[in-house]
Amino acid sequence: MFGKVSLALAATMMMAGAAWADPIEGNWKTQAGDTALIGGSDSFSITLKTGKYAGKTIGSLKATGSNKYAGNITDPANDKTYSGKATLSGTSLKMSGCVLGGLICKSQTWHKL
C-alpha cells in the first residue's frame, strides 16, 4: 500500500514540476540554425549547444511579465554585450539586442524545438 501511495505522489510531483516550468525554458533553434538552451528559475541563462560557439553562454534574462523578458545578450562573434529583450509568442521567441538606450537594435526570431 505504501509503495503505491509513494509512486502516485512521485508521479504527481513530476507532473507538477513540468507545469511550473517557465515556457521560455528549453531548446531553441536560432536564426543562424544553431541550438540554444535556455534554462534557470529566477534568471534564465542562454547557452549555445551547437555551432561554432557551442558551449558559450550568450545571455541572461529575467521575466518581466506577460511573456516578456529583459537582460543582457552577448554576440558570440565579438563578445560584445547588449541590453536585451525577448518576447515569447507560442513557439516563437523574438530576441533583440540594443545599444544607445534602445536607439539601435537588431532582432531575430528563434523557434522552440
PDB file of N, CA and C in Angstrom:
ATOM      1  N   MET A   1       0.819  -1.202   0.000  1.00  0.00           N
ATOM      2  CA  MET A   1       0.000   0.000   0.000  1.00  0.00           C
ATOM      3  C   MET A   1       0.861   1.265   0.000  1.00  0.00           C
ATOM      4  N   PHE A   2       1.866   1.284   0.880  1.00  0.00           N
ATOM      5  CA  PHE A   2       2.744   2.456   0.980  1.00  0.00           C
ATOM      6  C   PHE A   2       3.474   2.697  -0.332  1.00  0.00           C
ATOM      7  N   GLY A   3       3.881   1.612  -1.004  1.00  0.00           N
ATOM      8  CA  GLY A   3       4.593   1.734  -2.279  1.00  0.00           C
ATOM      9  C   GLY A   3       3.730   2.385  -3.343  1.00  0.00           C
ATOM     10  N   LYS A   4       2.439   2.036  -3.399  1.00  0.00           N
ATOM     11  CA  LYS A   4       1.528   2.617  -4.390  1.00  0.00           C
ATOM     12  C   LYS A   4       1.309   4.100  -4.118  1.00  0.00           C
ATOM     13  N   VAL A   5       1.177   4.463  -2.846  1.00  0.00           N
ATOM     14  CA  VAL A   5       0.982   5.866  -2.484  1.00  0.00           C
ATOM     15  C   VAL A   5       2.233   6.670  -2.829  1.00  0.00           C
ATOM     16  N   SER A   6       3.415   6.109  -2.543  1.00  0.00           N
ATOM     17  CA  SER A   6       4.672   6.788  -2.848  1.00  0.00           C
ATOM     18  C   SER A   6       4.827   6.981  -4.351  1.00  0.00           C
ATOM     19  N   LEU A   7       4.488   5.967  -5.112  1.00  0.00           N
ATOM     20  CA  LEU A   7       4.592   6.048  -6.565  1.00  0.00           C
ATOM     21  C   LEU A   7       3.633   7.111  -7.110  1.00  0.00           C
ATOM     22  N   ALA A   8       2.411   7.143  -6.609  1.00  0.00           N
ATOM     23  CA  ALA A   8       1.436   8.146  -7.053  1.00  0.00           C
ATOM     24  C   ALA A   8       1.893   9.548  -6.680  1.00  0.00           C
ATOM     25  N   LEU A   9       2.450   9.710  -5.479  1.00  0.00           N
ATOM     26  CA  LEU A   9       2.945  11.008  -5.037  1.00  0.00           C
ATOM     27  C   LEU A   9       4.120  11.463  -5.905  1.00  0.00           C
ATOM     28  N   ALA A  10       5.021  10.551  -6.214  1.00  0.00           N
ATOM     29  CA  ALA A  10       6.174  10.885  -7.056  1.00  0.00           C
ATOM     30  C   ALA A  10       5.719  11.304  -8.453  1.00  0.00           C
ATOM     31  N   ALA A  11       4.768  10.596  -9.022  1.00  0.00           N
ATOM     32  CA  ALA A  11       4.257  10.934 -10.357  1.00  0.00           C
ATOM     33  C   ALA A  11       3.585  12.302 -10.343  1.00  0.00           C
ATOM     34  N   THR A  12       2.836  12.593  -9.291  1.00  0.00           N
ATOM     35  CA  THR A  12       2.176  13.890  -9.173  1.00  0.00           C
ATOM     36  C   THR A  12       3.195  15.015  -9.073  1.00  0.00           C
ATOM     37  N   MET A  13       4.255  14.804  -8.288  1.00  0.00           N
ATOM     38  CA  MET A  13       5.292  15.825  -8.126  1.00  0.00           C
ATOM     39  C   MET A  13       6.003  16.087  -9.447  1.00  0.00           C
ATOM     40  N   MET A  14       6.286  15.035 -10.226  1.00  0.00           N
ATOM     41  CA  MET A  14       6.964  15.215 -11.512  1.00  0.00           C
ATOM     42  C   MET A  14       6.080  16.000 -12.480  1.00  0.00           C
ATOM     43  N   MET A  15       4.793  15.702 -12.521  1.00  0.00           N
ATOM     44  CA  MET A  15       3.890  16.419 -13.414  1.00  0.00           C
ATOM     45  C   MET A  15       3.744  17.866 -12.966  1.00  0.00           C
ATOM     46  N   ALA A  16       3.698  18.120 -11.681  1.00  0.00           N
ATOM     47  CA  ALA A  16       3.588  19.488 -11.176  1.00  0.00           C
ATOM     48  C   ALA A  16       4.843  20.276 -11.514  1.00  0.00           C
ATOM     49  N   GLY A  17       6.011  19.659 -11.422  1.00  0.00           N
ATOM     50  CA  GLY A  17       7.266  20.325 -11.771  1.00  0.00           C
ATOM     51  C   GLY A  17       7.277  20.747 -13.220  1.00  0.00           C
ATOM     52  N   ALA A  18       6.787  19.900 -14.111  1.00  0.00           N
ATOM     53  CA  ALA A  18       6.732  20.241 -15.535  1.00  0.00           C
ATOM     54  C   ALA A  18       5.767  21.400 -15.767  1.00  0.00           C
ATOM     55  N   ALA A  19       4.671  21.426 -15.011  1.00  0.00           N
ATOM     56  CA  ALA A  19       3.695  22.503 -15.177  1.00  0.00           C
ATOM     57  C   ALA A  19       4.250  23.829 -14.679  1.00  0.00           C
ATOM     58  N   TRP A  20       5.157  23.810 -13.706  1.00  0.00           N
ATOM     59  CA  TRP A  20       5.725  25.032 -13.152  1.00  0.00           C
ATOM     60  C   TRP A  20       6.869  25.582 -13.986  1.00  0.00           C
ATOM     61  N   ALA A  21       7.378  24.816 -14.921  1.00  0.00           N
ATOM     62  CA  ALA A  21       8.494  25.283 -15.742  1.00  0.00           C
ATOM     63  C   ALA A  21       8.051  26.493 -16.560  1.00  0.00           C
ATOM     64  N   ASP A  22       8.933  27.469 -16.662  1.00  0.00           N
ATOM     65  CA  ASP A  22       8.636  28.658 -17.450  1.00  0.00           C
ATOM     66  C   ASP A  22       8.643  28.278 -18.929  1.00  0.00           C
ATOM     67  N   PRO A  23       7.728  28.814 -19.733  1.00  0.00           N
ATOM     68  CA  PRO A  23       7.667  28.435 -21.150  1.00  0.00           C
ATOM     69  C   PRO A  23       8.905  28.825 -21.958  1.00  0.00           C
ATOM     70  N   ILE A  24       9.744  29.721 -21.433  1.00  0.00           N
ATOM     71  CA  ILE A  24      10.957  30.098 -22.166  1.00  0.00           C
ATOM     72  C   ILE A  24      12.030  29.012 -22.037  1.00  0.00           C
ATOM     73  N   GLU A  25      11.913  28.161 -21.030  1.00  0.00           N
ATOM     74  CA  GLU A  25      12.929  27.137 -20.812  1.00  0.00           C
ATOM     75  C   GLU A  25      12.873  26.074 -21.904  1.00  0.00           C
ATOM     76  N   GLY A  26      14.044  25.622 -22.328  1.00  0.00           N
ATOM     77  CA  GLY A  26      14.122  24.552 -23.309  1.00  0.00           C
ATOM     78  C   GLY A  26      15.108  24.868 -24.412  1.00  0.00           C
ATOM     79  N   ASN A  27      15.062  24.048 -25.451  1.00  0.00           N
ATOM     80  CA  ASN A  27      15.954  24.203 -26.602  1.00  0.00           C
ATOM     81  C   ASN A  27      15.269  25.028 -27.682  1.00  0.00           C
ATOM     82  N   TRP A  28      16.038  25.937 -28.264  1.00  0.00           N
ATOM     83  CA  TRP A  28      15.540  26.850 -29.288  1.00  0.00           C
ATOM     84  C   TRP A  28      16.455  26.816 -30.509  1.00  0.00           C
ATOM     85  N   LYS A  29      15.863  26.874 -31.689  1.00  0.00           N
ATOM     86  CA  LYS A  29      16.616  26.974 -32.940  1.00  0.00           C
ATOM     87  C   LYS A  29      16.818  28.456 -33.218  1.00  0.00           C
ATOM     88  N   THR A  30      18.090  28.874 -33.276  1.00  0.00           N
ATOM     89  CA  THR A  30      18.388  30.282 -33.521  1.00  0.00           C
ATOM     90  C   THR A  30      18.195  30.606 -34.993  1.00  0.00           C
ATOM     91  N   GLN A  31      18.210  31.867 -35.315  1.00  0.00           N
ATOM     92  CA  GLN A  31      18.054  32.294 -36.706  1.00  0.00           C
ATOM     93  C   GLN A  31      19.204  31.767 -37.568  1.00  0.00           C
ATOM     94  N   ALA A  32      20.382  31.591 -36.953  1.00  0.00           N
ATOM     95  CA  ALA A  32      21.549  31.075 -37.680  1.00  0.00           C
ATOM     96  C   ALA A  32      21.494  29.556 -37.849  1.00  0.00           C
ATOM     97  N   GLY A  33      20.515  28.896 -37.199  1.00  0.00           N
ATOM     98  CA  GLY A  33      20.368  27.451 -37.321  1.00  0.00           C
ATOM     99  C   GLY A  33      21.018  26.661 -36.195  1.00  0.00           C
ATOM    100  N   ASP A  34      21.621  27.342 -35.231  1.00  0.00           N
ATOM    101  CA  ASP A  34      22.215  26.670 -34.078  1.00  0.00           C
ATOM    102  C   ASP A  34      21.129  26.368 -33.051  1.00  0.00           C
ATOM    103  N   THR A  35      21.468  25.531 -32.078  1.00  0.00           N
ATOM    104  CA  THR A  35      20.558  25.240 -30.978  1.00  0.00           C
ATOM    105  C   THR A  35      21.060  25.949 -29.732  1.00  0.00           C
ATOM    106  N   ALA A  36      20.150  26.661 -29.067  1.00  0.00           N
ATOM    107  CA  ALA A  36      20.464  27.355 -27.820  1.00  0.00           C
ATOM    108  C   ALA A  36      19.576  26.780 -26.728  1.00  0.00           C
ATOM    109  N   LEU A  37      20.157  26.588 -25.544  1.00  0.00           N
ATOM    110  CA  LEU A  37      19.408  26.105 -24.397  1.00  0.00           C
ATOM    111  C   LEU A  37      19.155  27.273 -23.458  1.00  0.00           C
ATOM    112  N   ILE A  38      17.894  27.480 -23.102  1.00  0.00           N
ATOM    113  CA  ILE A  38      17.534  28.490 -22.122  1.00  0.00           C
ATOM    114  C   ILE A  38      17.056  27.753 -20.889  1.00  0.00           C
ATOM    115  N   GLY A  39      17.696  28.038 -19.761  1.00  0.00           N
ATOM    116  CA  GLY A  39      17.321  27.364 -18.531  1.00  0.00           C
ATOM    117  C   GLY A  39      17.563  28.232 -17.321  1.00  0.00           C
ATOM    118  N   GLY A  40      16.937  27.870 -16.225  1.00  0.00           N
ATOM    119  CA  GLY A  40      17.091  28.594 -14.975  1.00  0.00           C
ATOM    120  C   GLY A  40      15.769  28.660 -14.257  1.00  0.00           C
ATOM    121  N   SER A  41      15.720  29.476 -13.221  1.00  0.00           N
ATOM    122  CA  SER A  41      14.461  29.631 -12.497  1.00  0.00           C
ATOM    123  C   SER A  41      14.122  31.108 -12.333  1.00  0.00           C
ATOM    124  N   ASP A  42      14.940  31.848 -11.616  1.00  0.00           N
ATOM    125  CA  ASP A  42      14.694  33.282 -11.454  1.00  0.00           C
ATOM    126  C   ASP A  42      15.351  34.057 -12.594  1.00  0.00           C
ATOM    127  N   SER A  43      16.564  33.656 -12.917  1.00  0.00           N
ATOM    128  CA  SER A  43      17.313  34.242 -14.024  1.00  0.00           C
ATOM    129  C   SER A  43      17.574  33.122 -15.026  1.00  0.00           C
ATOM    130  N   PHE A  44      17.295  33.380 -16.287  1.00  0.00           N
ATOM    131  CA  PHE A  44      17.432  32.366 -17.329  1.00  0.00           C
ATOM    132  C   PHE A  44      18.706  32.609 -18.121  1.00  0.00           C
ATOM    133  N   SER A  45      19.584  31.614 -18.161  1.00  0.00           N
ATOM    134  CA  SER A  45      20.808  31.753 -18.948  1.00  0.00           C
ATOM    135  C   SER A  45      20.583  31.143 -20.332  1.00  0.00           C
ATOM    136  N   ILE A  46      21.286  31.694 -21.309  1.00  0.00           N
ATOM    137  CA  ILE A  46      21.193  31.230 -22.689  1.00  0.00           C
ATOM    138  C   ILE A  46      22.568  30.691 -23.072  1.00  0.00           C
ATOM    139  N   THR A  47      22.630  29.409 -23.414  1.00  0.00           N
ATOM    140  CA  THR A  47      23.887  28.765 -23.772  1.00  0.00           C
ATOM    141  C   THR A  47      23.744  28.104 -25.136  1.00  0.00           C
ATOM    142  N   LEU A  48      24.687  28.377 -26.026  1.00  0.00           N
ATOM    143  CA  LEU A  48      24.673  27.726 -27.343  1.00  0.00           C
ATOM    144  C   LEU A  48      25.089  26.274 -27.190  1.00  0.00           C
ATOM    145  N   LYS A  49      24.316  25.369 -27.775  1.00  0.00           N
ATOM    146  CA  LYS A  49      24.589  23.932 -27.677  1.00  0.00           C
ATOM    147  C   LYS A  49      25.248  23.386 -28.943  1.00  0.00           C
ATOM    148  N   THR A  50      25.024  24.042 -30.074  1.00  0.00           N
ATOM    149  CA  THR A  50      25.606  23.582 -31.336  1.00  0.00           C
ATOM    150  C   THR A  50      26.199  24.777 -32.065  1.00  0.00           C
ATOM    151  N   GLY A  51      26.939  24.489 -33.112  1.00  0.00           N
ATOM    152  CA  GLY A  51      27.501  25.543 -33.944  1.00  0.00           C
ATOM    153  C   GLY A  51      28.916  25.922 -33.542  1.00  0.00           C
ATOM    154  N   LYS A  52      29.431  26.941 -34.180  1.00  0.00           N
ATOM    155  CA  LYS A  52      30.803  27.402 -33.998  1.00  0.00           C
ATOM    156  C   LYS A  52      31.103  27.809 -32.559  1.00  0.00           C
ATOM    157  N   TYR A  53      30.105  28.326 -31.847  1.00  0.00           N
ATOM    158  CA  TYR A  53      30.313  28.824 -30.488  1.00  0.00           C
ATOM    159  C   TYR A  53      29.647  27.926 -29.432  1.00  0.00           C
ATOM    160  N   ALA A  54      29.503  26.641 -29.734  1.00  0.00           N
ATOM    161  CA  ALA A  54      28.870  25.691 -28.808  1.00  0.00           C
ATOM    162  C   ALA A  54      29.543  25.748 -27.441  1.00  0.00           C
ATOM    163  N   GLY A  55      28.722  25.765 -26.400  1.00  0.00           N
ATOM    164  CA  GLY A  55      29.204  25.808 -25.029  1.00  0.00           C
ATOM    165  C   GLY A  55      29.313  27.216 -24.465  1.00  0.00           C
ATOM    166  N   LYS A  56      29.172  28.212 -25.307  1.00  0.00           N
ATOM    167  CA  LYS A  56      29.314  29.602 -24.876  1.00  0.00           C
ATOM    168  C   LYS A  56      27.974  30.126 -24.342  1.00  0.00           C
ATOM    169  N   THR A  57      28.019  30.756 -23.175  1.00  0.00           N
ATOM    170  CA  THR A  57      26.832  31.401 -22.619  1.00  0.00           C
ATOM    171  C   THR A  57      26.725  32.782 -23.251  1.00  0.00           C
ATOM    172  N   ILE A  58      25.563  33.052 -23.848  1.00  0.00           N
ATOM    173  CA  ILE A  58      25.414  34.295 -24.613  1.00  0.00           C
ATOM    174  C   ILE A  58      24.357  35.234 -24.047  1.00  0.00           C
ATOM    175  N   GLY A  59      23.863  34.950 -22.866  1.00  0.00           N
ATOM    176  CA  GLY A  59      22.883  35.879 -22.328  1.00  0.00           C
ATOM    177  C   GLY A  59      22.280  35.449 -21.018  1.00  0.00           C
ATOM    178  N   SER A  60      21.584  36.393 -20.429  1.00  0.00           N
ATOM    179  CA  SER A  60      20.872  36.188 -19.177  1.00  0.00           C
ATOM    180  C   SER A  60      19.619  37.047 -19.212  1.00  0.00           C
ATOM    181  N   LEU A  61      18.473  36.431 -18.940  1.00  0.00           N
ATOM    182  CA  LEU A  61      17.201  37.145 -18.979  1.00  0.00           C
ATOM    183  C   LEU A  61      16.406  36.894 -17.704  1.00  0.00           C
ATOM    184  N   LYS A  62      15.576  37.857 -17.334  1.00  0.00           N
ATOM    185  CA  LYS A  62      14.639  37.712 -16.221  1.00  0.00           C
ATOM    186  C   LYS A  62      13.243  38.026 -16.740  1.00  0.00           C
ATOM    187  N   ALA A  63      12.261  37.298 -16.219  1.00  0.00           N
ATOM    188  CA  ALA A  63      10.871  37.546 -16.607  1.00  0.00           C
ATOM    189  C   ALA A  63      10.435  38.919 -16.121  1.00  0.00           C
ATOM    190  N   THR A  64       9.742  39.648 -17.002  1.00  0.00           N
ATOM    191  CA  THR A  64       9.205  40.959 -16.628  1.00  0.00           C
ATOM    192  C   THR A  64       7.681  40.958 -16.678  1.00  0.00           C
ATOM    193  N   GLY A  65       7.074  39.820 -16.998  1.00  0.00           N
ATOM    194  CA  GLY A  65       5.622  39.685 -17.048  1.00  0.00           C
ATOM    195  C   GLY A  65       5.095  39.600 -18.460  1.00  0.00           C
ATOM    196  N   SER A  66       3.934  38.989 -18.607  1.00  0.00           N
ATOM    197  CA  SER A  66       3.237  38.872 -19.901  1.00  0.00           C
ATOM    198  C   SER A  66       4.120  38.306 -20.999  1.00  0.00           C
ATOM    199  N   ASN A  67       4.849  37.209 -20.706  1.00  0.00           N
ATOM    200  CA  ASN A  67       5.721  36.540 -21.673  1.00  0.00           C
ATOM    201  C   ASN A  67       6.816  37.448 -22.219  1.00  0.00           C
ATOM    202  N   LYS A  68       7.257  38.393 -21.405  1.00  0.00           N
ATOM    203  CA  LYS A  68       8.351  39.289 -21.783  1.00  0.00           C
ATOM    204  C   LYS A  68       9.510  39.099 -20.815  1.00  0.00           C
ATOM    205  N   TYR A  69      10.714  39.266 -21.350  1.00  0.00           N
ATOM    206  CA  TYR A  69      11.941  39.056 -20.587  1.00  0.00           C
ATOM    207  C   TYR A  69      12.923  40.181 -20.915  1.00  0.00           C
ATOM    208  N   ALA A  70      13.801  40.490 -19.971  1.00  0.00           N
ATOM    209  CA  ALA A  70      14.807  41.530 -20.200  1.00  0.00           C
ATOM    210  C   ALA A  70      16.113  41.102 -19.541  1.00  0.00           C
ATOM    211  N   GLY A  71      17.220  41.567 -20.098  1.00  0.00           N
ATOM    212  CA  GLY A  71      18.526  41.234 -19.541  1.00  0.00           C
ATOM    213  C   GLY A  71      19.635  41.662 -20.470  1.00  0.00           C
ATOM    214  N   ASN A  72      20.619  40.773 -20.621  1.00  0.00           N
ATOM    215  CA  ASN A  72      21.777  41.050 -21.477  1.00  0.00           C
ATOM    216  C   ASN A  72      21.951  39.944 -22.500  1.00  0.00           C
ATOM    217  N   ILE A  73      22.363  40.336 -23.690  1.00  0.00           N
ATOM    218  CA  ILE A  73      22.650  39.404 -24.780  1.00  0.00           C
ATOM    219  C   ILE A  73      24.061  39.692 -25.270  1.00  0.00           C
ATOM    220  N   THR A  74      24.861  38.634 -25.451  1.00  0.00           N
ATOM    221  CA  THR A  74      26.231  38.786 -25.935  1.00  0.00           C
ATOM    222  C   THR A  74      26.342  38.204 -27.338  1.00  0.00           C
ATOM    223  N   ASP A  75      26.936  38.965 -28.241  1.00  0.00           N
ATOM    224  CA  ASP A  75      27.212  38.478 -29.589  1.00  0.00           C
ATOM    225  C   ASP A  75      28.416  37.549 -29.474  1.00  0.00           C
ATOM    226  N   PRO A  76      28.267  36.256 -29.765  1.00  0.00           N
ATOM    227  CA  PRO A  76      29.383  35.328 -29.578  1.00  0.00           C
ATOM    228  C   PRO A  76      30.561  35.592 -30.518  1.00  0.00           C
ATOM    229  N   ALA A  77      30.320  36.261 -31.629  1.00  0.00           N
ATOM    230  CA  ALA A  77      31.392  36.513 -32.593  1.00  0.00           C
ATOM    231  C   ALA A  77      32.377  37.571 -32.113  1.00  0.00           C
ATOM    232  N   ASN A  78      31.882  38.568 -31.359  1.00  0.00           N
ATOM    233  CA  ASN A  78      32.788  39.638 -30.936  1.00  0.00           C
ATOM    234  C   ASN A  78      32.797  39.864 -29.413  1.00  0.00           C
ATOM    235  N   ASP A  79      32.038  39.058 -28.688  1.00  0.00           N
ATOM    236  CA  ASP A  79      31.938  39.141 -27.222  1.00  0.00           C
ATOM    237  C   ASP A  79      31.425  40.481 -26.710  1.00  0.00           C
ATOM    238  N   LYS A  80      30.726  41.238 -27.532  1.00  0.00           N
ATOM    239  CA  LYS A  80      30.119  42.487 -27.073  1.00  0.00           C
ATOM    240  C   LYS A  80      28.750  42.169 -26.472  1.00  0.00           C
ATOM    241  N   THR A  81      28.462  42.796 -25.342  1.00  0.00           N
ATOM    242  CA  THR A  81      27.208  42.563 -24.635  1.00  0.00           C
ATOM    243  C   THR A  81      26.283  43.756 -24.814  1.00  0.00           C
ATOM    244  N   TYR A  82      25.008  43.452 -25.069  1.00  0.00           N
ATOM    245  CA  TYR A  82      23.995  44.461 -25.339  1.00  0.00           C
ATOM    246  C   TYR A  82      22.825  44.298 -24.378  1.00  0.00           C
ATOM    247  N   SER A  83      22.075  45.355 -24.204  1.00  0.00           N
ATOM    248  CA  SER A  83      20.825  45.290 -23.471  1.00  0.00           C
ATOM    249  C   SER A  83      19.880  44.429 -24.300  1.00  0.00           C
ATOM    250  N   GLY A  84      19.296  43.420 -23.701  1.00  0.00           N
ATOM    251  CA  GLY A  84      18.481  42.500 -24.483  1.00  0.00           C
ATOM    252  C   GLY A  84      17.063  42.376 -23.978  1.00  0.00           C
ATOM    253  N   LYS A  85      16.173  42.038 -24.902  1.00  0.00           N
ATOM    254  CA  LYS A  85      14.776  41.783 -24.585  1.00  0.00           C
ATOM    255  C   LYS A  85      14.335  40.558 -25.370  1.00  0.00           C
ATOM    256  N   ALA A  86      13.334  39.890 -24.845  1.00  0.00           N
ATOM    257  CA  ALA A  86      12.745  38.756 -25.547  1.00  0.00           C
ATOM    258  C   ALA A  86      11.244  38.761 -25.300  1.00  0.00           C
ATOM    259  N   THR A  87      10.493  38.382 -26.322  1.00  0.00           N
ATOM    260  CA  THR A  87       9.051  38.262 -26.204  1.00  0.00           C
ATOM    261  C   THR A  87       8.647  36.902 -26.739  1.00  0.00           C
ATOM    262  N   LEU A  88       7.944  36.144 -25.912  1.00  0.00           N
ATOM    263  CA  LEU A  88       7.510  34.798 -26.263  1.00  0.00           C
ATOM    264  C   LEU A  88       6.095  34.850 -26.824  1.00  0.00           C
ATOM    265  N   SER A  89       5.901  34.222 -27.976  1.00  0.00           N
ATOM    266  CA  SER A  89       4.591  34.137 -28.596  1.00  0.00           C
ATOM    267  C   SER A  89       4.428  32.729 -29.146  1.00  0.00           C
ATOM    268  N   GLY A  90       3.720  31.884 -28.417  1.00  0.00           N
ATOM    269  CA  GLY A  90       3.561  30.493 -28.821  1.00  0.00           C
ATOM    270  C   GLY A  90       4.900  29.784 -28.799  1.00  0.00           C
ATOM    271  N   THR A  91       5.345  29.287 -29.951  1.00  0.00           N
ATOM    272  CA  THR A  91       6.633  28.594 -30.035  1.00  0.00           C
ATOM    273  C   THR A  91       7.703  29.465 -30.684  1.00  0.00           C
ATOM    274  N   SER A  92       7.451  30.772 -30.738  1.00  0.00           N
ATOM    275  CA  SER A  92       8.427  31.715 -31.286  1.00  0.00           C
ATOM    276  C   SER A  92       8.910  32.652 -30.187  1.00  0.00           C
ATOM    277  N   LEU A  93      10.202  32.972 -30.243  1.00  0.00           N
ATOM    278  CA  LEU A  93      10.811  33.881 -29.280  1.00  0.00           C
ATOM    279  C   LEU A  93      11.522  34.975 -30.063  1.00  0.00           C
ATOM    280  N   LYS A  94      11.005  36.202 -29.960  1.00  0.00           N
ATOM    281  CA  LYS A  94      11.641  37.325 -30.647  1.00  0.00           C
ATOM    282  C   LYS A  94      12.691  37.900 -29.707  1.00  0.00           C
ATOM    283  N   MET A  95      13.950  37.824 -30.124  1.00  0.00           N
ATOM    284  CA  MET A  95      15.080  38.307 -29.339  1.00  0.00           C
ATOM    285  C   MET A  95      15.565  39.607 -29.955  1.00  0.00           C
ATOM    286  N   SER A  96      15.945  40.570 -29.111  1.00  0.00           N
ATOM    287  CA  SER A  96      16.536  41.799 -29.637  1.00  0.00           C
ATOM    288  C   SER A  96      17.618  42.294 -28.688  1.00  0.00           C
ATOM    289  N   GLY A  97      18.655  42.848 -29.277  1.00  0.00           N
ATOM    290  CA  GLY A  97      19.743  43.449 -28.526  1.00  0.00           C
ATOM    291  C   GLY A  97      19.900  44.889 -28.980  1.00  0.00           C
ATOM    292  N   CYS A  98      20.078  45.808 -28.024  1.00  0.00           N
ATOM    293  CA  CYS A  98      20.110  47.235 -28.350  1.00  0.00           C
ATOM    294  C   CYS A  98      21.311  47.932 -27.720  1.00  0.00           C
ATOM    295  N   VAL A  99      21.711  49.029 -28.356  1.00  0.00           N
ATOM    296  CA  VAL A  99      22.737  49.924 -27.817  1.00  0.00           C
ATOM    297  C   VAL A  99      22.175  51.339 -27.814  1.00  0.00           C
ATOM    298  N   LEU A 100      22.879  52.230 -27.160  1.00  0.00           N
ATOM    299  CA  LEU A 100      22.495  53.645 -27.100  1.00  0.00           C
ATOM    300  C   LEU A 100      21.077  53.826 -26.564  1.00  0.00           C
ATOM    301  N   GLY A 101      20.776  53.096 -25.488  1.00  0.00           N
ATOM    302  CA  GLY A 101      19.466  53.245 -24.852  1.00  0.00           C
ATOM    303  C   GLY A 101      18.308  52.784 -25.708  1.00  0.00           C
ATOM    304  N   GLY A 102      18.556  51.852 -26.622  1.00  0.00           N
ATOM    305  CA  GLY A 102      17.498  51.340 -27.479  1.00  0.00           C
ATOM    306  C   GLY A 102      17.373  52.060 -28.808  1.00  0.00           C
ATOM    307  N   LEU A 103      18.315  52.955 -29.086  1.00  0.00           N
ATOM    308  CA  LEU A 103      18.274  53.710 -30.337  1.00  0.00           C
ATOM    309  C   LEU A 103      18.593  52.822 -31.542  1.00  0.00           C
ATOM    310  N   ILE A 104      19.552  51.914 -31.370  1.00  0.00           N
ATOM    311  CA  ILE A 104      19.939  50.992 -32.449  1.00  0.00           C
ATOM    312  C   ILE A 104      19.741  49.566 -31.928  1.00  0.00           C
ATOM    313  N   CYS A 105      18.897  48.792 -32.613  1.00  0.00           N
ATOM    314  CA  CYS A 105      18.589  47.427 -32.187  1.00  0.00           C
ATOM    315  C   CYS A 105      18.669  46.457 -33.359  1.00  0.00           C
ATOM    316  N   LYS A 106      19.009  45.222 -33.045  1.00  0.00           N
ATOM    317  CA  LYS A 106      18.944  44.123 -34.004  1.00  0.00           C
ATOM    318  C   LYS A 106      18.083  43.045 -33.387  1.00  0.00           C
ATOM    319  N   SER A 107      17.247  42.441 -34.215  1.00  0.00           N
ATOM    320  CA  SER A 107      16.319  41.421 -33.727  1.00  0.00           C
ATOM    321  C   SER A 107      16.435  40.152 -34.555  1.00  0.00           C
ATOM    322  N   GLN A 108      16.042  39.065 -33.926  1.00  0.00           N
ATOM    323  CA  GLN A 108      15.897  37.802 -34.648  1.00  0.00           C
ATOM    324  C   GLN A 108      14.861  36.967 -33.920  1.00  0.00           C
ATOM    325  N   THR A 109      14.283  36.019 -34.646  1.00  0.00           N
ATOM    326  CA  THR A 109      13.262  35.163 -34.073  1.00  0.00           C
ATOM    327  C   THR A 109      13.786  33.733 -33.978  1.00  0.00           C
ATOM    328  N   TRP A 110      13.634  33.162 -32.792  1.00  0.00           N
ATOM    329  CA  TRP A 110      14.022  31.772 -32.544  1.00  0.00           C
ATOM    330  C   TRP A 110      12.761  30.933 -32.447  1.00  0.00           C
ATOM    331  N   HIS A 111      12.898  29.625 -32.725  1.00  0.00           N
ATOM    332  CA  HIS A 111      11.753  28.719 -32.690  1.00  0.00           C
ATOM    333  C   HIS A 111      12.037  27.559 -31.742  1.00  0.00           C
ATOM    334  N   LYS A 112      11.046  27.227 -30.932  1.00  0.00           N
ATOM    335  CA  LYS A 112      11.177  26.155 -29.937  1.00  0.00           C
ATOM    336  C   LYS A 112      11.320  24.812 -30.625  1.00  0.00           C
ATOM    337  N   LEU A 113      12.236  24.012 -30.105  1.00  0.00           N
ATOM    338  CA  LEU A 113      12.438  22.651 -30.636  1.00  0.00           C
ATOM    339  C   LEU A 113      11.656  21.654 -29.824  1.00  0.00           C
TER     340      LEU A 113
END
